[in-house]
Amino acid sequence: MTAQANTGSRARPAHLGLAVLLAAIGFTLVAPTRLDIAILLREVMRGIGVTSLAAAGFLSTATVLGDGVTEIFTGHLSDRWGRSNTLAIGIVFFSVFSILSGFIASVTGLYIVRILLGVGQGIFLPAYFAFLGSIHVQRRGLLLGALGGLFTVGLALNGPLTGAMFKASGAWQTPFVVYGVFGLALALGIYFVGRGKGRIYETKVHELSTPDAHPGSWTAWLKSRDMLLLLGTMAFWGLTQYGFLGLRIAYLRSAQHFTLADAIIVASIGGWISFGFSFVAGWLSDIIGRRWALLIFGAVSLITIVPFFTMPQTLLSAVVLVAVFQAANGCFFPIGVAYAQDFARADALGAHTGAVIGIGHLAAGFSGLVAGAIAGHFGYASLGWYFAAASVVMLAALALTRDPRFRKSDKPVVPRTRLAS
């Protein structure tokens, strides 16, 4: 299928660079607005009078429940609405509900507001990754790995910034409001950069045909064995990654008796190392294929998760284990998106992207509840075995997929690429 011609593909490099920069900052902001509550979970729960660990765990990941439900549909809609408006609307939506999070005094109200915050992120994310995936097909893994890895930068900044704002103000509500106000300003920047004849966010510069790219239906991936296996993989990724992110600081503070400052150091260093690794992971997936890259990283994450929850931790050992697991397991997100886009037509990148990240975030929305309930009933050590079992399922599903970029000869099949005239 021929790529759609548009003037966005002829944009000046500076214009494209600015568009990527603003959208990337918006993606970085997703992590603090989504997981700032995990940093101050004890303070938030004390502030609203809730003591249940399961309730706290669900609150820490409820945002991604809104993400998952929304992304499944908005991925396709972003292909039709146009990405510029979709990106701006999404950031405005999740920023408004970030601000509102600071004004809610009941656990039920906070659940609702955090889920709606996730709805805004679910509008933004498929358009963001569809935009990135259309820029350079042959280096899609590197591009999505690098810019998708900015989520871990957001995680790394989340701890120090959220902790500093709480310490300076003495109120757990402060970070929610500050991040939201910043997001509203950023949305204006994206809106104005995306206007004009260039329509920079609508760039589609390639044509792509694969055996699994069924023309004429945005739900064609439902007929693809490989996409269904990938969806299963991403569902279990959501359970592991967000269950881990939602409770790792609470675990270090409660079970390992770390101070808040030390737990934040562990999370921050882990985030920065994960970001650096995302470049390597994305590049490697372009060279050896998404399937083999994900199998390798899944095996590494499987090896490291059990010791973190079952053995006594020092500051150094916690940093190492968190960094390795977060890097290896976390790269499933950008590389999984790249894998899904490899199966897609040029005009259906949003639909494939929304399907994969939607199912991952839908599972992630319940991950805190499940992980919190397991930890509450059986102790934190049981989480290591739970996450390990989920990782085994991920590896089994991945092993059954077939990378569309490689044939029996194991030679990469490079999609045809051209600039729209």
Short mmCIF file of C-alpha atoms in Angstrom, two decimals:
data_model
loop_
_atom_site.label_atom_id
_atom_site.label_comp_id
_atom_site.label_asym_id
_atom_site.label_seq_id
_atom_site.Cartn_x
_atom_site.Cartn_y
_atom_site.Cartn_z
CA MET A 1 0.00 0.00 0.00
CA THR A 2 1.40 3.34 -0.98
CA ALA A 3 2.28 5.82 1.72
CA GLN A 4 0.10 8.90 1.90
CA ALA A 5 1.83 11.95 0.49
CA ASN A 6 1.90 15.01 2.66
CA THR A 7 3.99 18.09 3.08
CA GLY A 8 5.03 16.97 6.57
CA SER A 9 7.53 14.57 4.95
CA ARG A 10 9.27 17.58 3.35
CA ALA A 11 9.58 19.47 6.61
CA ARG A 12 12.87 21.10 7.48
CA PRO A 13 15.02 19.06 9.88
CA ALA A 14 14.77 21.84 12.49
CA HIS A 15 10.96 21.72 12.35
CA LEU A 16 10.93 17.95 12.63
CA GLY A 17 13.46 18.09 15.46
CA LEU A 18 11.35 20.58 17.42
CA ALA A 19 8.23 18.48 16.88
CA VAL A 20 10.02 15.36 18.14
CA LEU A 21 11.47 17.25 21.12
CA LEU A 22 8.11 18.59 22.33
CA ALA A 23 6.35 15.25 21.88
CA ALA A 24 9.23 13.50 23.66
CA ILE A 25 8.96 15.87 26.63
CA GLY A 26 5.25 15.05 26.73
CA PHE A 27 6.09 11.35 26.84
CA THR A 28 8.65 11.93 29.60
CA LEU A 29 5.91 13.70 31.57
CA VAL A 30 3.76 10.54 31.40
CA ALA A 31 5.89 8.80 34.04
CA PRO A 32 5.69 11.48 36.79
CA THR A 33 1.98 12.14 36.27
CA ARG A 34 1.28 8.41 36.30
CA LEU A 35 3.60 7.26 39.10
CA ASP A 36 4.20 10.27 41.34
CA ILE A 37 1.60 8.73 43.62
CA ALA A 38 3.80 5.63 44.04
CA ILE A 39 6.60 7.81 45.46
CA LEU A 40 4.33 9.28 48.15
CA LEU A 41 2.00 6.30 48.51
CA ARG A 42 2.26 6.13 52.30
CA GLU A 43 1.65 9.85 52.67
CA VAL A 44 -1.30 9.82 50.25
CA MET A 45 -2.96 6.83 51.93
CA ARG A 46 -2.44 8.39 55.35
CA GLY A 47 -3.88 11.65 54.06
CA ILE A 48 -7.09 10.03 52.84
CA GLY A 49 -7.34 7.54 55.72
CA VAL A 50 -6.75 4.20 53.92
CA THR A 51 -4.54 1.38 55.28
CA SER A 52 -5.18 -1.59 52.93
CA LEU A 53 -2.06 -2.59 50.98
CA ALA A 54 -4.21 -3.97 48.14
CA ALA A 55 -6.09 -0.65 47.90
CA ALA A 56 -2.80 1.23 47.94
CA GLY A 57 -1.35 -1.00 45.24
CA PHE A 58 -4.39 -0.52 43.02
CA LEU A 59 -4.25 3.24 43.53
CA SER A 60 -0.61 3.28 42.45
CA THR A 61 -1.43 1.67 39.08
CA ALA A 62 -5.09 2.62 38.49
CA THR A 63 -3.98 5.25 35.98
CA VAL A 64 -2.86 2.63 33.48
CA LEU A 65 -6.31 1.04 33.60
CA GLY A 66 -7.62 4.21 31.95
CA ASP A 67 -4.70 4.06 29.53
CA GLY A 68 -5.38 0.54 28.43
CA VAL A 69 -9.11 0.89 27.78
CA THR A 70 -8.58 4.11 25.82
CA GLU A 71 -5.52 3.16 23.75
CA ILE A 72 -7.22 0.17 22.13
CA PHE A 73 -9.58 2.60 20.36
CA THR A 74 -7.63 5.86 20.09
CA GLY A 75 -4.76 4.23 18.22
CA HIS A 76 -7.03 3.78 15.21
CA LEU A 77 -8.71 7.14 15.73
CA SER A 78 -5.37 8.95 15.74
CA ASP A 79 -4.79 7.57 12.22
CA ARG A 80 -8.01 9.34 11.21
CA TRP A 81 -8.14 12.46 13.44
CA GLY A 82 -4.57 13.54 12.78
CA ARG A 83 -1.76 13.22 15.30
CA SER A 84 -1.16 16.90 16.05
CA ASN A 85 -4.58 17.45 17.59
CA THR A 86 -4.54 14.04 19.23
CA LEU A 87 -1.21 14.72 20.94
CA ALA A 88 -2.29 18.14 22.25
CA ILE A 89 -5.72 16.96 23.43
CA GLY A 90 -4.21 13.97 25.22
CA ILE A 91 -1.70 16.08 27.17
CA VAL A 92 -4.37 18.63 28.14
CA PHE A 93 -6.63 15.83 29.35
CA PHE A 94 -4.09 14.07 31.58
CA SER A 95 -2.67 17.36 32.87
CA VAL A 96 -6.11 18.55 34.02
CA PHE A 97 -6.70 15.34 35.97
CA SER A 98 -3.19 15.48 37.41
CA ILE A 99 -4.12 18.86 38.91
CA LEU A 100 -7.46 17.51 40.15
CA SER A 101 -5.63 14.66 41.93
CA GLY A 102 -4.39 17.22 44.42
CA PHE A 103 -7.93 18.24 45.39
CA ILE A 104 -9.49 14.83 46.12
CA ALA A 105 -9.92 13.68 49.73
CA SER A 106 -11.52 10.21 49.30
CA VAL A 107 -10.09 6.97 47.93
CA THR A 108 -13.06 6.44 45.57
CA GLY A 109 -12.73 9.93 44.14
CA LEU A 110 -8.98 9.47 43.75
CA TYR A 111 -9.52 6.18 41.90
CA ILE A 112 -11.84 7.93 39.43
CA VAL A 113 -9.54 10.90 38.87
CA ARG A 114 -6.45 8.71 38.39
CA ILE A 115 -8.25 6.47 35.90
CA LEU A 116 -9.38 9.55 33.94
CA LEU A 117 -5.80 10.81 34.00
CA GLY A 118 -4.93 7.54 32.29
CA VAL A 119 -7.60 8.16 29.66
CA GLY A 120 -5.73 11.32 28.66
CA GLN A 121 -2.46 9.41 28.41
CA GLY A 122 -4.27 6.77 26.35
CA ILE A 123 -5.21 9.48 23.85
CA PHE A 124 -1.63 10.73 23.65
CA LEU A 125 0.51 7.57 23.57
CA PRO A 126 -0.60 5.75 20.37
CA ALA A 127 -0.27 8.97 18.35
CA TYR A 128 3.19 9.57 19.82
CA PHE A 129 4.53 6.14 18.86
CA ALA A 130 2.82 6.15 15.47
CA PHE A 131 4.54 9.47 14.74
CA LEU A 132 7.94 8.11 15.74
CA GLY A 133 7.46 4.81 13.91
CA SER A 134 6.76 6.59 10.63
CA ILE A 135 9.94 8.67 10.60
CA HIS A 136 12.57 6.03 9.75
CA VAL A 137 11.49 2.45 9.12
CA GLN A 138 14.91 0.78 9.00
CA ARG A 139 15.90 2.34 12.34
CA ARG A 140 12.50 2.04 13.95
CA GLY A 141 13.83 -0.02 16.86
CA LEU A 142 16.58 2.48 17.67
CA LEU A 143 14.22 5.45 17.38
CA LEU A 144 11.46 3.92 19.49
CA GLY A 145 13.98 2.49 21.94
CA ALA A 146 15.67 5.85 22.44
CA LEU A 147 12.55 8.01 22.62
CA GLY A 148 10.44 5.32 24.25
CA GLY A 149 13.20 5.05 26.84
CA LEU A 150 12.40 8.59 27.90
CA PHE A 151 9.72 7.07 30.09
CA THR A 152 12.55 5.78 32.28
CA VAL A 153 13.98 9.31 32.37
CA GLY A 154 10.61 10.40 33.68
CA LEU A 155 10.85 7.62 36.27
CA ALA A 156 14.35 8.74 37.24
CA LEU A 157 13.25 12.38 37.59
CA ASN A 158 10.00 11.44 39.29
CA GLY A 159 11.60 10.45 42.58
CA PRO A 160 13.86 13.48 43.15
CA LEU A 161 11.38 16.04 41.80
CA THR A 162 8.35 14.61 43.55
CA GLY A 163 10.28 14.14 46.79
CA ALA A 164 11.71 17.68 46.62
CA MET A 165 8.30 19.27 45.99
CA PHE A 166 6.78 17.31 48.87
CA LYS A 167 9.63 18.22 51.19
CA ALA A 168 9.51 21.90 50.24
CA SER A 169 5.74 22.26 50.58
CA GLY A 170 4.92 19.62 53.17
CA ALA A 171 1.88 18.65 51.09
CA TRP A 172 1.57 15.49 48.98
CA GLN A 173 -0.76 17.37 46.61
CA THR A 174 1.94 19.77 45.33
CA PRO A 175 3.61 17.50 42.72
CA PHE A 176 0.25 16.63 41.13
CA VAL A 177 -0.56 20.30 40.57
CA VAL A 178 2.90 21.33 39.35
CA TYR A 179 3.17 18.51 36.79
CA GLY A 180 -0.33 19.30 35.52
CA VAL A 181 0.36 23.01 35.00
CA PHE A 182 3.59 22.18 33.12
CA GLY A 183 1.66 19.76 30.90
CA LEU A 184 -0.89 22.41 29.91
CA ALA A 185 1.92 24.73 28.78
CA LEU A 186 3.54 21.89 26.82
CA ALA A 187 0.26 21.07 25.04
CA LEU A 188 0.10 24.62 23.71
CA GLY A 189 3.60 24.26 22.29
CA ILE A 190 2.73 21.01 20.50
CA TYR A 191 -0.47 22.50 19.12
CA PHE A 192 1.27 25.50 17.56
CA VAL A 193 4.23 23.50 16.22
CA GLY A 194 1.82 21.05 14.58
CA ARG A 195 -0.24 23.74 12.84
CA GLY A 196 0.36 25.13 9.38
CA LYS A 197 0.85 23.61 5.95
CA GLY A 198 3.65 21.34 7.13
CA ARG A 199 1.40 19.21 9.37
CA ILE A 200 4.61 17.82 10.80
CA TYR A 201 3.03 15.23 13.09
CA GLU A 202 1.22 13.63 10.15
CA THR A 203 4.49 12.56 8.51
CA LYS A 204 4.23 9.20 6.74
CA VAL A 205 7.28 8.58 4.62
CA HIS A 206 7.18 4.87 3.89
CA GLU A 207 5.15 2.09 2.37
CA LEU A 208 5.11 -1.31 3.98
CA SER A 209 3.62 -4.66 3.05
CA THR A 210 3.84 -7.80 5.21
CA PRO A 211 1.95 -11.09 5.20
CA ASP A 212 -0.01 -9.96 8.26
CA ALA A 213 -1.01 -6.53 6.90
CA HIS A 214 -4.61 -7.15 5.82
CA PRO A 215 -5.97 -4.22 3.78
CA GLY A 216 -9.29 -2.62 4.49
CA SER A 217 -9.72 -3.23 8.21
CA TRP A 218 -8.17 -1.56 11.24
CA THR A 219 -8.92 -4.70 13.27
CA ALA A 220 -6.95 -6.93 10.88
CA TRP A 221 -4.41 -7.70 13.61
CA LEU A 222 -7.12 -9.88 15.23
CA LYS A 223 -6.56 -12.36 12.38
CA SER A 224 -2.80 -12.46 12.93
CA ARG A 225 -1.40 -15.30 15.05
CA ASP A 226 1.76 -13.35 15.69
CA MET A 227 -0.06 -10.21 16.79
CA LEU A 228 -2.26 -12.22 19.17
CA LEU A 229 0.83 -13.80 20.71
CA LEU A 230 2.40 -10.36 21.00
CA LEU A 231 -0.75 -9.06 22.70
CA GLY A 232 -0.48 -11.89 25.25
CA THR A 233 3.16 -11.04 25.85
CA MET A 234 2.36 -7.39 26.46
CA ALA A 235 -0.47 -8.25 28.85
CA PHE A 236 1.95 -10.13 31.10
CA TRP A 237 4.50 -7.35 30.65
CA GLY A 238 1.93 -4.95 32.09
CA LEU A 239 1.44 -7.19 35.13
CA THR A 240 5.17 -7.44 35.81
CA GLN A 241 6.46 -3.95 34.96
CA TYR A 242 3.78 -1.91 36.67
CA GLY A 243 3.34 -4.23 39.61
CA PHE A 244 7.07 -3.78 40.14
CA LEU A 245 7.07 -0.01 39.62
CA GLY A 246 4.04 0.50 41.81
CA LEU A 247 5.42 -1.35 44.85
CA ARG A 248 9.21 -1.29 44.65
CA ILE A 249 9.60 1.83 46.78
CA ALA A 250 6.97 0.71 49.28
CA TYR A 251 8.77 -2.66 49.48
CA LEU A 252 12.17 -1.07 50.09
CA ARG A 253 10.75 1.25 52.75
CA SER A 254 8.56 -1.34 54.52
CA ALA A 255 10.37 -4.68 54.17
CA GLN A 256 13.98 -3.56 53.74
CA HIS A 257 13.66 -0.48 56.00
CA PHE A 258 15.16 1.95 53.49
CA THR A 259 14.57 5.63 54.07
CA LEU A 260 12.51 7.51 51.51
CA ALA A 261 15.68 9.22 50.31
CA ASP A 262 17.52 5.91 49.76
CA ALA A 263 14.53 4.30 48.04
CA ILE A 264 14.34 7.29 45.70
CA ILE A 265 18.06 6.94 44.92
CA VAL A 266 17.50 3.30 43.94
CA ALA A 267 14.56 4.19 41.70
CA SER A 268 16.34 7.16 40.13
CA ILE A 269 19.56 5.32 39.28
CA GLY A 270 17.53 2.43 37.91
CA GLY A 271 15.64 4.83 35.66
CA TRP A 272 18.76 6.46 34.22
CA ILE A 273 20.44 3.12 33.55
CA SER A 274 17.27 1.86 31.87
CA PHE A 275 17.24 4.91 29.62
CA GLY A 276 20.84 4.35 28.53
CA PHE A 277 20.10 0.69 27.87
CA SER A 278 17.06 1.50 25.74
CA PHE A 279 19.35 2.82 22.98
CA VAL A 280 21.25 -0.48 22.93
CA ALA A 281 18.06 -2.53 23.09
CA GLY A 282 16.44 -0.67 20.21
CA TRP A 283 19.56 -0.83 18.04
CA LEU A 284 20.00 -4.55 18.74
CA SER A 285 16.39 -5.25 17.78
CA ASP A 286 17.03 -3.63 14.37
CA ILE A 287 20.02 -5.93 13.85
CA ILE A 288 18.97 -9.34 15.17
CA GLY A 289 15.19 -8.89 15.07
CA ARG A 290 12.60 -7.93 17.68
CA ARG A 291 11.84 -11.54 18.63
CA TRP A 292 15.39 -12.52 19.54
CA ALA A 293 16.06 -9.24 21.30
CA LEU A 294 12.95 -9.59 23.47
CA LEU A 295 13.73 -13.23 24.27
CA ILE A 296 17.18 -12.22 25.52
CA PHE A 297 15.90 -9.34 27.63
CA GLY A 298 13.04 -11.44 29.01
CA ALA A 299 15.50 -14.09 30.18
CA VAL A 300 17.64 -11.47 31.93
CA SER A 301 14.65 -9.98 33.74
CA LEU A 302 13.55 -13.46 34.83
CA ILE A 303 16.92 -14.11 36.45
CA THR A 304 17.03 -10.86 38.43
CA ILE A 305 13.51 -10.44 39.83
CA VAL A 306 13.46 -13.27 42.40
CA PRO A 307 16.62 -12.19 44.32
CA PHE A 308 15.31 -8.63 44.67
CA PHE A 309 12.23 -9.72 46.61
CA THR A 310 13.62 -12.76 48.45
CA MET A 311 17.07 -11.64 49.65
CA PRO A 312 18.19 -8.91 52.08
CA GLN A 313 19.19 -5.79 50.16
CA THR A 314 21.90 -3.21 50.61
CA LEU A 315 21.76 0.09 48.76
CA LEU A 316 24.21 -1.25 46.16
CA SER A 317 22.48 -4.59 45.60
CA ALA A 318 19.09 -2.90 45.32
CA VAL A 319 20.42 -0.45 42.74
CA VAL A 320 21.92 -3.25 40.64
CA LEU A 321 18.87 -5.53 40.72
CA VAL A 322 16.36 -2.72 40.12
CA ALA A 323 18.43 -1.30 37.25
CA VAL A 324 18.89 -4.66 35.51
CA PHE A 325 15.27 -5.75 35.85
CA GLN A 326 13.85 -2.34 34.92
CA ALA A 327 16.13 -2.10 31.87
CA ALA A 328 15.51 -5.64 30.61
CA ASN A 329 11.77 -5.78 31.34
CA GLY A 330 11.13 -2.13 30.53
CA CYS A 331 12.44 -2.38 26.96
CA PHE A 332 9.50 -4.67 26.15
CA PHE A 333 7.42 -1.53 25.79
CA PRO A 334 9.25 0.32 22.97
CA ILE A 335 10.48 -2.84 21.24
CA GLY A 336 7.07 -4.46 21.56
CA VAL A 337 5.56 -1.39 19.88
CA ALA A 338 8.19 -1.59 17.12
CA TYR A 339 7.39 -5.29 16.67
CA ALA A 340 3.67 -4.51 16.30
CA GLN A 341 4.40 -1.74 13.80
CA ASP A 342 6.49 -4.17 11.74
CA PHE A 343 3.22 -6.04 11.08
CA ALA A 344 1.33 -2.87 10.10
CA ARG A 345 0.51 -0.98 6.93
CA ALA A 346 1.78 2.59 6.79
CA ASP A 347 -1.67 4.01 7.42
CA ALA A 348 -2.42 1.69 10.35
CA LEU A 349 0.54 2.31 12.66
CA GLY A 350 -1.72 3.93 15.24
CA ALA A 351 -4.15 1.00 15.29
CA HIS A 352 -1.41 -1.61 15.80
CA THR A 353 0.34 0.57 18.36
CA GLY A 354 -2.86 1.20 20.31
CA ALA A 355 -3.68 -2.51 20.39
CA VAL A 356 -0.36 -3.55 21.89
CA ILE A 357 0.13 -0.79 24.42
CA GLY A 358 -3.58 -0.82 25.22
CA ILE A 359 -3.61 -4.48 26.27
CA GLY A 360 -0.36 -3.97 28.18
CA HIS A 361 -1.69 -0.97 30.09
CA LEU A 362 -5.07 -2.62 30.66
CA ALA A 363 -3.33 -5.48 32.47
CA ALA A 364 -1.06 -2.98 34.21
CA GLY A 365 -4.11 -1.20 35.60
CA PHE A 366 -4.83 -4.24 37.75
CA SER A 367 -1.19 -5.09 38.42
CA GLY A 368 -0.94 -3.02 41.59
CA LEU A 369 -4.10 -4.58 43.00
CA VAL A 370 -2.89 -8.10 42.21
CA ALA A 371 0.67 -7.53 43.43
CA GLY A 372 -0.54 -5.70 46.54
CA ALA A 373 -2.96 -8.50 47.39
CA ILE A 374 -0.25 -11.15 46.94
CA ALA A 375 2.20 -9.19 49.10
CA GLY A 376 -0.47 -8.54 51.72
CA HIS A 377 -1.45 -12.20 52.05
CA PHE A 378 1.82 -14.04 51.42
CA GLY A 379 4.52 -11.44 52.03
CA TYR A 380 6.75 -9.49 49.68
CA ALA A 381 8.96 -12.51 48.94
CA SER A 382 6.07 -14.12 47.05
CA LEU A 383 6.13 -11.24 44.56
CA GLY A 384 9.47 -12.42 43.19
CA TRP A 385 8.00 -15.81 42.28
CA TYR A 386 4.82 -14.24 40.91
CA PHE A 387 6.78 -11.92 38.61
CA ALA A 388 9.04 -14.82 37.58
CA ALA A 389 6.05 -16.96 36.59
CA ALA A 390 4.62 -14.09 34.51
CA SER A 391 8.01 -13.67 32.80
CA VAL A 392 8.03 -17.36 31.83
CA VAL A 393 4.66 -16.92 30.11
CA MET A 394 6.01 -13.88 28.23
CA LEU A 395 9.00 -15.86 26.97
CA ALA A 396 6.82 -18.78 25.87
CA ALA A 397 4.48 -16.52 23.86
CA LEU A 398 7.39 -14.68 22.23
CA ALA A 399 9.10 -17.91 21.26
CA LEU A 400 6.07 -18.82 19.13
CA THR A 401 6.05 -15.56 17.13
CA ARG A 402 7.65 -15.09 13.70
CA ASP A 403 9.50 -11.86 13.02
CA PRO A 404 8.08 -10.45 9.73
CA ARG A 405 11.41 -8.75 8.94
CA PHE A 406 13.21 -12.11 8.66
CA ARG A 407 12.67 -15.07 6.38
CA LYS A 408 13.86 -18.65 6.56
CA SER A 409 17.24 -17.58 5.30
CA ASP A 410 17.53 -15.40 8.44
CA LYS A 411 18.32 -12.44 6.22
CA PRO A 412 16.54 -9.24 7.15
CA VAL A 413 13.77 -8.15 4.81
CA VAL A 414 14.03 -4.37 4.73
CA PRO A 415 10.71 -2.61 4.00
CA ARG A 416 10.65 -0.35 0.96
CA THR A 417 11.23 3.25 1.91
CA ARG A 418 10.65 6.40 -0.05
CA LEU A 419 10.01 10.05 0.56
CA ALA A 420 6.57 11.22 -0.46
CA SER A 421 6.81 13.44 -3.44
#
